[in-house]
PDB file of C-alpha atoms in Angstrom:
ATOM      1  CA  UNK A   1      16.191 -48.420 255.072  1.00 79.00           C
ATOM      2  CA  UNK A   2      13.873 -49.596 253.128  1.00 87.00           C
ATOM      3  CA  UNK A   3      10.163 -49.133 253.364  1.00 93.00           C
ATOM      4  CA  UNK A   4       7.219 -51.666 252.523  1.00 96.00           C
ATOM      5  CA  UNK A   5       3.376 -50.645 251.639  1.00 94.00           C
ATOM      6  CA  UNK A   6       1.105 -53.592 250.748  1.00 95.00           C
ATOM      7  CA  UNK A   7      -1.822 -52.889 248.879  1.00 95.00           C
ATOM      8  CA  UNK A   8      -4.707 -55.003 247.008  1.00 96.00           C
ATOM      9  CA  UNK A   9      -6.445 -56.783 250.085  1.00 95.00           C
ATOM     10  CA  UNK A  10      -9.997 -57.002 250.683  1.00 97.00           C
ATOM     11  CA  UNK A  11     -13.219 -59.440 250.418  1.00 98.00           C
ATOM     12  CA  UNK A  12     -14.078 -61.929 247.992  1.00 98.00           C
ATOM     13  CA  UNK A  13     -15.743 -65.028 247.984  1.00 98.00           C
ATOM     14  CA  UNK A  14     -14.549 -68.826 247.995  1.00 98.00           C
ATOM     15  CA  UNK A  15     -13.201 -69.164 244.775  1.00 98.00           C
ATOM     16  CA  UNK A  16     -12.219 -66.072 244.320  1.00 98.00           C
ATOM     17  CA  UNK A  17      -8.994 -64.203 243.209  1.00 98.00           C
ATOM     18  CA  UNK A  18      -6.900 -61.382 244.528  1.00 98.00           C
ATOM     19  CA  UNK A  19      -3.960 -59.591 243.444  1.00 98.00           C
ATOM     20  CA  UNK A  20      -1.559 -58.406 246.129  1.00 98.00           C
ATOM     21  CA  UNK A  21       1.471 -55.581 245.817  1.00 97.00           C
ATOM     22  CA  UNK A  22       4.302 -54.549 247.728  1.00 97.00           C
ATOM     23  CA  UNK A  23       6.350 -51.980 246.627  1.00 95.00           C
ATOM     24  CA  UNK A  24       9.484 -50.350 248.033  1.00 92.00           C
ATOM     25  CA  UNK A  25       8.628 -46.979 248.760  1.00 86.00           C
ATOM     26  CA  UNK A  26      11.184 -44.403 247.195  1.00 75.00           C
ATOM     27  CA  UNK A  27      13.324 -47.844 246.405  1.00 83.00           C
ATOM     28  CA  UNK A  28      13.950 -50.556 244.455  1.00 88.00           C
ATOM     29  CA  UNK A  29      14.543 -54.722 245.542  1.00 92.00           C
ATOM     30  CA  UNK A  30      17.310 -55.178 243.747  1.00 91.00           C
ATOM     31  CA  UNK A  31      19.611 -56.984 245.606  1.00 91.00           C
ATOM     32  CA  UNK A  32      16.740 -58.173 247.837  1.00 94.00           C
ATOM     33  CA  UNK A  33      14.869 -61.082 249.087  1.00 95.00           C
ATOM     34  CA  UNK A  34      11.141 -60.287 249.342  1.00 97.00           C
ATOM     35  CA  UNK A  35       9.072 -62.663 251.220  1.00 97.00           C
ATOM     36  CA  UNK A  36       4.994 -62.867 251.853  1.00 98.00           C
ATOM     37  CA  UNK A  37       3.753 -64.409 255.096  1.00 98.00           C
ATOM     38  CA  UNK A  38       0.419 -64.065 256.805  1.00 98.00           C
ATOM     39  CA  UNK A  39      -1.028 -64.192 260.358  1.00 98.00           C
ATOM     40  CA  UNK A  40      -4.772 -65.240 260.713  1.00 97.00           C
ATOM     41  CA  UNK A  41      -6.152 -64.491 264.595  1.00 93.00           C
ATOM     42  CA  UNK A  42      -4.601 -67.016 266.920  1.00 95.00           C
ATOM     43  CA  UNK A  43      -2.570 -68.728 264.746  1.00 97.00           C
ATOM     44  CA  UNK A  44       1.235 -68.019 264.613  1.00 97.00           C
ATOM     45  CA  UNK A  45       2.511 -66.334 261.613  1.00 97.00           C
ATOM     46  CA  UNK A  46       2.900 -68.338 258.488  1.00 98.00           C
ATOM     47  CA  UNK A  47       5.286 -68.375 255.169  1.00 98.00           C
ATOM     48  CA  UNK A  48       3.141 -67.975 251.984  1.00 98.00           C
ATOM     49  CA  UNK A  49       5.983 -66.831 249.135  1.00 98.00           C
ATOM     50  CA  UNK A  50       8.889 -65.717 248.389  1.00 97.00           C
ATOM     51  CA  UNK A  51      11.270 -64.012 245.468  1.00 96.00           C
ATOM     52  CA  UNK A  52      14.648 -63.761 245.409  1.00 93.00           C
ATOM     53  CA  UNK A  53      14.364 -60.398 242.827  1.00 91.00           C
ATOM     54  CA  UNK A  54      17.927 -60.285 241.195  1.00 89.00           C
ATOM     55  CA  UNK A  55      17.112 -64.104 240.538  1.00 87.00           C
ATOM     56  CA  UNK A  56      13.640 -64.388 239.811  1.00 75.00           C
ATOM     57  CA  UNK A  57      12.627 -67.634 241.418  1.00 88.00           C
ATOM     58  CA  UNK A  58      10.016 -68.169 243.599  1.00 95.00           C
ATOM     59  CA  UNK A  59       9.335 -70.197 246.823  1.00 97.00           C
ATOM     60  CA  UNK A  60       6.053 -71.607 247.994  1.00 98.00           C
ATOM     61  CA  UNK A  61       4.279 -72.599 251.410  1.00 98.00           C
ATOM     62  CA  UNK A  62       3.021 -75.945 250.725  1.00 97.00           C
ATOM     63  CA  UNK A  63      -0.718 -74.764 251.625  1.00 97.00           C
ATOM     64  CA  UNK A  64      -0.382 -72.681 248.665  1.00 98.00           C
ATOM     65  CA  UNK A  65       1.200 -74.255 246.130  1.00 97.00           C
ATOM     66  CA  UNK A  66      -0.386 -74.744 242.901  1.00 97.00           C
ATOM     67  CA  UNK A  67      -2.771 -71.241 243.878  1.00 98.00           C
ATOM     68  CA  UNK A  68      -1.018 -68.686 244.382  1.00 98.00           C
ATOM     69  CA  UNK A  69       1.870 -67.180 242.081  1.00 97.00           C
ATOM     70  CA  UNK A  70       4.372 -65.006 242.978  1.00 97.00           C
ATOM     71  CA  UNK A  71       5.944 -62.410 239.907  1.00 95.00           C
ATOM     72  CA  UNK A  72       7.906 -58.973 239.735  1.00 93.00           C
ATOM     73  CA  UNK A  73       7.255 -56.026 237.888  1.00 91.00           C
ATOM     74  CA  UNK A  74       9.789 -54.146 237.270  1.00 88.00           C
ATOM     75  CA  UNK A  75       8.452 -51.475 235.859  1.00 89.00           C
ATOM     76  CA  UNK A  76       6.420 -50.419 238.775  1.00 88.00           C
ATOM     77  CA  UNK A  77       9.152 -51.780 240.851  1.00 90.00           C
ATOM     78  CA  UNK A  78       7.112 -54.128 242.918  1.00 94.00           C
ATOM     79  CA  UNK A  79       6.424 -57.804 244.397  1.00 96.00           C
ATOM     80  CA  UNK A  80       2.698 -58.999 243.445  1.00 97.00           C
ATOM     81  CA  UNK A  81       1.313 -62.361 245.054  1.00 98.00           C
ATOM     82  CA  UNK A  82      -1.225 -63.332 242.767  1.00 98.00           C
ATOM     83  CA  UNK A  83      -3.706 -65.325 244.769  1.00 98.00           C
ATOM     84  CA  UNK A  84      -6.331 -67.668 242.757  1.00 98.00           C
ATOM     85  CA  UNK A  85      -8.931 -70.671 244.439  1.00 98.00           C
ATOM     86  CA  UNK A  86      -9.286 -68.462 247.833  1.00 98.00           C
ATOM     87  CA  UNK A  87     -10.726 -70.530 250.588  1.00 98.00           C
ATOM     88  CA  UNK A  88     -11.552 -69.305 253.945  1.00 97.00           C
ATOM     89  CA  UNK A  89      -8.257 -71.011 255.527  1.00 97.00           C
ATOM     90  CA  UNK A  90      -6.649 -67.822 253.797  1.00 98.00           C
ATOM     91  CA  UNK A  91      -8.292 -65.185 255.696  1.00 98.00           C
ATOM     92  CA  UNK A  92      -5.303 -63.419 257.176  1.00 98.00           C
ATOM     93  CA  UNK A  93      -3.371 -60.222 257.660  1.00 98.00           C
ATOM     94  CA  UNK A  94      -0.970 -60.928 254.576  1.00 98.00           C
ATOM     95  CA  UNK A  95       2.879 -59.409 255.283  1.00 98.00           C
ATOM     96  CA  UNK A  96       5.354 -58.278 252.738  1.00 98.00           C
ATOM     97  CA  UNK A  97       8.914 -58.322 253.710  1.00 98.00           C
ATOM     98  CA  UNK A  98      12.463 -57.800 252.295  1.00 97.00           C
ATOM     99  CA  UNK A  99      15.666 -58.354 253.401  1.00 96.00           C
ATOM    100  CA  UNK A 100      19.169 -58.165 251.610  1.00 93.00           C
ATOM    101  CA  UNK A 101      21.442 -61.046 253.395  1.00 92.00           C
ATOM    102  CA  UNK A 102      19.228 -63.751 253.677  1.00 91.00           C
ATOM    103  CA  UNK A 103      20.619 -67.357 252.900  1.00 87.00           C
ATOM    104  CA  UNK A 104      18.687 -69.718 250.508  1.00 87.00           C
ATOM    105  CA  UNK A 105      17.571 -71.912 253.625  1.00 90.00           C
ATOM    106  CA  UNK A 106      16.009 -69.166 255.158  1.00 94.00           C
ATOM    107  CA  UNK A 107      13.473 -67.647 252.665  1.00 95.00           C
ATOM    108  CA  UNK A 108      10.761 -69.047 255.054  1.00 96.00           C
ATOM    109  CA  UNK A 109      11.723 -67.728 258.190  1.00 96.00           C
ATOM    110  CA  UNK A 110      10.192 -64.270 258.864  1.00 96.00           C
ATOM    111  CA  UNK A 111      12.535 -63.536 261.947  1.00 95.00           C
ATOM    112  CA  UNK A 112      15.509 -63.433 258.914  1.00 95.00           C
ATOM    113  CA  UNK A 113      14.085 -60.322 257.491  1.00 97.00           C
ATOM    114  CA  UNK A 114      14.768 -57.084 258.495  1.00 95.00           C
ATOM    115  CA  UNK A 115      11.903 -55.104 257.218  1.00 96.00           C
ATOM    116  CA  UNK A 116       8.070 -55.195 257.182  1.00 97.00           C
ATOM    117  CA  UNK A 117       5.174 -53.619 255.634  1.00 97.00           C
ATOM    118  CA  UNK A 118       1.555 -53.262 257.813  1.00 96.00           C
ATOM    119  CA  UNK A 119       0.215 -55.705 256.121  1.00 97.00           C
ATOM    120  CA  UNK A 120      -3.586 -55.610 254.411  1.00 97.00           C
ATOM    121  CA  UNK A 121      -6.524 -57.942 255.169  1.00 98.00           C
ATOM    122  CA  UNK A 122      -7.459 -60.810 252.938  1.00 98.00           C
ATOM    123  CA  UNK A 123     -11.030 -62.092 253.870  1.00 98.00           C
ATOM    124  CA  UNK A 124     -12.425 -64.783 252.262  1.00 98.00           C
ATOM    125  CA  UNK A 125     -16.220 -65.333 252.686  1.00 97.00           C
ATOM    126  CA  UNK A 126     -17.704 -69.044 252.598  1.00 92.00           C
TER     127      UNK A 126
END
Protein backbone atom coordinates (compact mmCIF):
# COMPACT_ATOMS: atom_id res chain seq x y z
CA UNK A 1 0.00 0.00 0.00
CA UNK A 2 1.10 2.88 -1.01
CA UNK A 3 1.22 6.13 0.86
CA UNK A 4 0.68 9.84 -0.45
CA UNK A 5 2.05 13.22 1.37
CA UNK A 6 1.33 16.46 -0.54
CA UNK A 7 3.35 19.27 0.20
CA UNK A 8 3.92 22.98 -1.30
CA UNK A 9 0.40 24.63 -0.56
CA UNK A 10 -0.15 27.89 0.88
CA UNK A 11 -1.12 31.73 0.04
CA UNK A 12 -0.32 33.78 -2.79
CA UNK A 13 -1.88 36.35 -4.62
CA UNK A 14 -3.88 36.49 -8.06
CA UNK A 15 -1.32 35.92 -10.39
CA UNK A 16 0.64 34.07 -8.54
CA UNK A 17 2.50 30.66 -8.81
CA UNK A 18 2.79 27.56 -6.73
CA UNK A 19 4.58 24.43 -6.94
CA UNK A 20 2.85 21.34 -5.60
CA UNK A 21 4.51 17.65 -4.65
CA UNK A 22 3.35 14.35 -3.96
CA UNK A 23 5.58 11.80 -3.24
CA UNK A 24 5.16 8.10 -2.44
CA UNK A 25 6.30 7.66 0.90
CA UNK A 26 8.92 4.72 1.21
CA UNK A 27 7.77 4.01 -2.69
CA UNK A 28 8.02 4.67 -6.01
CA UNK A 29 4.93 5.30 -8.99
CA UNK A 30 6.17 3.20 -11.26
CA UNK A 31 3.60 1.33 -12.65
CA UNK A 32 1.13 3.99 -11.43
CA UNK A 33 -1.40 6.46 -12.41
CA UNK A 34 -1.13 9.61 -10.27
CA UNK A 35 -3.93 11.98 -10.46
CA UNK A 36 -4.49 15.72 -8.79
CA UNK A 37 -8.04 16.80 -7.96
CA UNK A 38 -9.26 19.48 -5.61
CA UNK A 39 -12.33 20.23 -3.44
CA UNK A 40 -13.10 23.98 -2.70
CA UNK A 41 -16.01 24.33 0.30
CA UNK A 42 -19.33 23.31 -1.14
CA UNK A 43 -18.40 22.38 -4.31
CA UNK A 44 -18.00 18.64 -5.24
CA UNK A 45 -14.58 17.43 -5.85
CA UNK A 46 -12.96 18.29 -9.09
CA UNK A 47 -10.18 16.68 -11.63
CA UNK A 48 -7.21 19.10 -12.06
CA UNK A 49 -4.24 16.59 -13.61
CA UNK A 50 -3.08 13.66 -14.18
CA UNK A 51 0.25 11.41 -15.14
CA UNK A 52 0.36 8.21 -16.24
CA UNK A 53 4.32 7.82 -14.73
CA UNK A 54 5.70 4.77 -16.77
CA UNK A 55 4.30 6.90 -19.80
CA UNK A 56 4.85 10.34 -19.08
CA UNK A 57 1.81 12.07 -20.48
CA UNK A 58 -0.27 14.28 -18.87
CA UNK A 59 -4.07 15.01 -18.64
CA UNK A 60 -5.73 18.31 -17.96
CA UNK A 61 -9.13 19.67 -16.42
CA UNK A 62 -10.25 22.06 -18.92
CA UNK A 63 -10.34 24.98 -16.15
CA UNK A 64 -6.73 24.51 -16.07
CA UNK A 65 -5.41 24.01 -19.14
CA UNK A 66 -2.87 26.21 -20.51
CA UNK A 67 -1.84 27.10 -16.37
CA UNK A 68 -0.99 24.54 -14.76
CA UNK A 69 1.70 21.77 -15.78
CA UNK A 70 2.01 18.58 -14.56
CA UNK A 71 5.94 16.81 -14.59
CA UNK A 72 7.83 13.88 -12.69
CA UNK A 73 10.95 13.84 -11.02
CA UNK A 74 12.40 10.98 -10.79
CA UNK A 75 15.01 11.59 -8.86
CA UNK A 76 13.11 12.61 -5.85
CA UNK A 77 10.57 10.16 -6.94
CA UNK A 78 7.63 12.46 -7.02
CA UNK A 79 4.48 14.05 -8.95
CA UNK A 80 4.75 18.06 -8.96
CA UNK A 81 1.66 20.17 -10.32
CA UNK A 82 3.17 23.25 -11.25
CA UNK A 83 0.47 25.85 -10.92
CA UNK A 84 1.04 29.42 -12.76
CA UNK A 85 -1.90 32.52 -13.34
CA UNK A 86 -3.66 31.52 -9.82
CA UNK A 87 -7.05 33.05 -9.57
CA UNK A 88 -9.28 32.81 -6.66
CA UNK A 89 -11.58 30.04 -8.47
CA UNK A 90 -8.48 27.80 -7.40
CA UNK A 91 -8.71 28.12 -3.78
CA UNK A 92 -9.12 24.50 -2.78
CA UNK A 93 -7.92 21.57 -0.74
CA UNK A 94 -5.70 20.13 -3.70
CA UNK A 95 -5.59 15.93 -3.59
CA UNK A 96 -2.88 13.71 -4.87
CA UNK A 97 -3.81 10.26 -5.76
CA UNK A 98 -2.40 7.04 -7.36
CA UNK A 99 -3.70 4.06 -8.46
CA UNK A 100 -2.14 1.07 -10.49
CA UNK A 101 -5.20 -0.41 -12.75
CA UNK A 102 -6.80 2.49 -13.92
CA UNK A 103 -8.03 2.53 -17.67
CA UNK A 104 -7.16 5.52 -19.97
CA UNK A 105 -10.94 6.73 -19.77
CA UNK A 106 -10.80 7.00 -16.27
CA UNK A 107 -7.83 9.29 -15.34
CA UNK A 108 -10.55 11.84 -14.27
CA UNK A 109 -12.56 9.96 -12.06
CA UNK A 110 -11.32 10.12 -8.43
CA UNK A 111 -13.63 7.16 -7.22
CA UNK A 112 -11.04 4.90 -9.73
CA UNK A 113 -8.18 5.45 -7.43
CA UNK A 114 -7.38 3.57 -4.64
CA UNK A 115 -5.21 5.80 -2.63
CA UNK A 116 -5.14 9.39 -1.29
CA UNK A 117 -2.95 11.83 0.29
CA UNK A 118 -4.55 14.68 2.98
CA UNK A 119 -4.34 17.03 0.73
CA UNK A 120 -2.75 20.83 1.40
CA UNK A 121 -4.55 24.18 1.03
CA UNK A 122 -4.10 26.39 -1.97
CA UNK A 123 -5.49 29.96 -1.20
CA UNK A 124 -5.48 32.43 -3.58
CA UNK A 125 -6.05 36.05 -2.39
CA UNK A 126 -7.86 38.67 -4.81
Amino acid sequence: QVQLVESGGGTVQTGGSLRLSCAANGDTFRGYWVGWFRQAPGKEREFVAAIRWNAGYSYYGDSVKGRFSLSKDNARKTVDLQMNGLTPEDTAVYYCAADRHLILSSYHIGSQYDYWGQGTQVTVSS
